[in-house]
Coordinates of C-alpha atoms in Angstrom, one line a residue:
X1 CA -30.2 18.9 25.1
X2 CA -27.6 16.4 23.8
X3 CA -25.8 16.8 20.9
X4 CA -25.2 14.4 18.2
X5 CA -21.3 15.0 16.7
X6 CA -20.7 14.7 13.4
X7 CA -17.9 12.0 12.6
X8 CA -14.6 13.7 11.4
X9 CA -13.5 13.1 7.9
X10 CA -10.3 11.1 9.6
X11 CA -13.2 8.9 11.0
X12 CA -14.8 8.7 7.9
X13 CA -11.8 8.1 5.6
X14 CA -10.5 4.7 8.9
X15 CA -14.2 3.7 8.3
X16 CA -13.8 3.6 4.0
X17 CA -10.8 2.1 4.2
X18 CA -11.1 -0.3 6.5
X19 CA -14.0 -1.7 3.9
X20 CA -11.6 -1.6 1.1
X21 CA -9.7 -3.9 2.9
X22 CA -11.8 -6.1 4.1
X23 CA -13.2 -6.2 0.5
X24 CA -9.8 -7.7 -0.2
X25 CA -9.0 -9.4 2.9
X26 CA -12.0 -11.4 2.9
X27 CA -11.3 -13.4 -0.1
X28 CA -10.2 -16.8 -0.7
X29 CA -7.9 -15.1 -3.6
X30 CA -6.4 -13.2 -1.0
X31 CA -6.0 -16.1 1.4
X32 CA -4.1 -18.6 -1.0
X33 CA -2.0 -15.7 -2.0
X34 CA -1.2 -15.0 1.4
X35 CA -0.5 -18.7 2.1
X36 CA 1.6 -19.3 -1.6
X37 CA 3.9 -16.1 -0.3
X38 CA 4.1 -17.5 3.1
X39 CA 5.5 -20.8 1.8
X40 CA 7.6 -19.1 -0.9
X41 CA 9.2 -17.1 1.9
X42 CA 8.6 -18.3 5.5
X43 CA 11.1 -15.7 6.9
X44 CA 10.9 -12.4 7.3
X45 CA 12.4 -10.3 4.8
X46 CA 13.3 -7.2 6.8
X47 CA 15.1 -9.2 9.7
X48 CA 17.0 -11.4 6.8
X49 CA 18.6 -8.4 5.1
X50 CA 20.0 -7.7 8.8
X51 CA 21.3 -11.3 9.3
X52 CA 18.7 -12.5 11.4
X53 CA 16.1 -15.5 11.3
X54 CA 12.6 -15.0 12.3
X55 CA 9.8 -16.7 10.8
X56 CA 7.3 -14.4 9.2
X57 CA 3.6 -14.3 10.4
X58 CA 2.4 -11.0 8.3
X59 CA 2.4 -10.0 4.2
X60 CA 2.7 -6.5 3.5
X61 CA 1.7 -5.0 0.7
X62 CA 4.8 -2.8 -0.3
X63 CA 2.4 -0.5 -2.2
X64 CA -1.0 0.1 -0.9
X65 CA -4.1 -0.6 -2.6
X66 CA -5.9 1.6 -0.1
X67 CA -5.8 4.8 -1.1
X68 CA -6.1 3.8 -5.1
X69 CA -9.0 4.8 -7.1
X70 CA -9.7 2.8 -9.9
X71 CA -10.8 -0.3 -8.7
X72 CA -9.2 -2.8 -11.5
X73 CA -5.7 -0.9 -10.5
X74 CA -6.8 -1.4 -6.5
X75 CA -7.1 -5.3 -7.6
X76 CA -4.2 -5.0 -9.9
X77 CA -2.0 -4.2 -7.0
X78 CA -3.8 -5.8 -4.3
X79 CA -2.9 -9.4 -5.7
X80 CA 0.6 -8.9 -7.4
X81 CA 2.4 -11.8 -5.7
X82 CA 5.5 -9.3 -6.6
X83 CA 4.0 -6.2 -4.5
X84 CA 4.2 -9.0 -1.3
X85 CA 6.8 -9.1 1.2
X86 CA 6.9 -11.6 4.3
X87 CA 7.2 -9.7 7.5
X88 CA 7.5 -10.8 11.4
X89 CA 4.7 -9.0 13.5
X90 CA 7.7 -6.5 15.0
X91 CA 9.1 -5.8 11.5
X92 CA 5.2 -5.1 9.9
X93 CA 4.2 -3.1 13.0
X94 CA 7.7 -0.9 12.4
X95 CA 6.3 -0.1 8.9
X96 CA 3.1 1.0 9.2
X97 CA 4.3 3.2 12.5
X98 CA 6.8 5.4 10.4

């Protein structure tokens, strides 16, 4: 008889926070605040402090919303124009990997 597995708590957690997010993500707040930092800084800050141009395509969020609890805080942070940096794909990818 087949067996139904129970998803992992790691599965559970990707799944939570990939809605918190996208709670965030899919905004129109979120995507003029993307656009206002892109314009602000169309480089990518990581490969500027090294002495090289490349034109940012990613914002990171220097601190994560994700893992905050109180919602108005997750907000808070979420949309601090100040908590943004511009990034190239190879600089954001770097981040997250460490």
């Amino acid at each position: 008889m087949p067996t139904i597995n129970k998803p992992t708590k790691k599965q559970k957690d990707y799944s939570e926070k990939r809605k918190i997010r996208r709670s965030i993500y899919d905004t129109k707040k979120w995507r003029d605040l993307r656009k206002a930092k892109l314009i602000q800084n169309p480089l990518c800050e990581k490969c500027f402090e090294n002495g090289i141009i490349t034109l940012a395509e990613d914002i990171h969020h220097i601190v994560s919303f994700v893992d905050i609890t109180d919602n108005l805080r997750r907000l808070e942070i979420a949309y601090d124009f100040n908590n943004l940096q511009s990034l190239c794909k190879k600089c954001h990818q770097k981040i997250h990997n460490q």
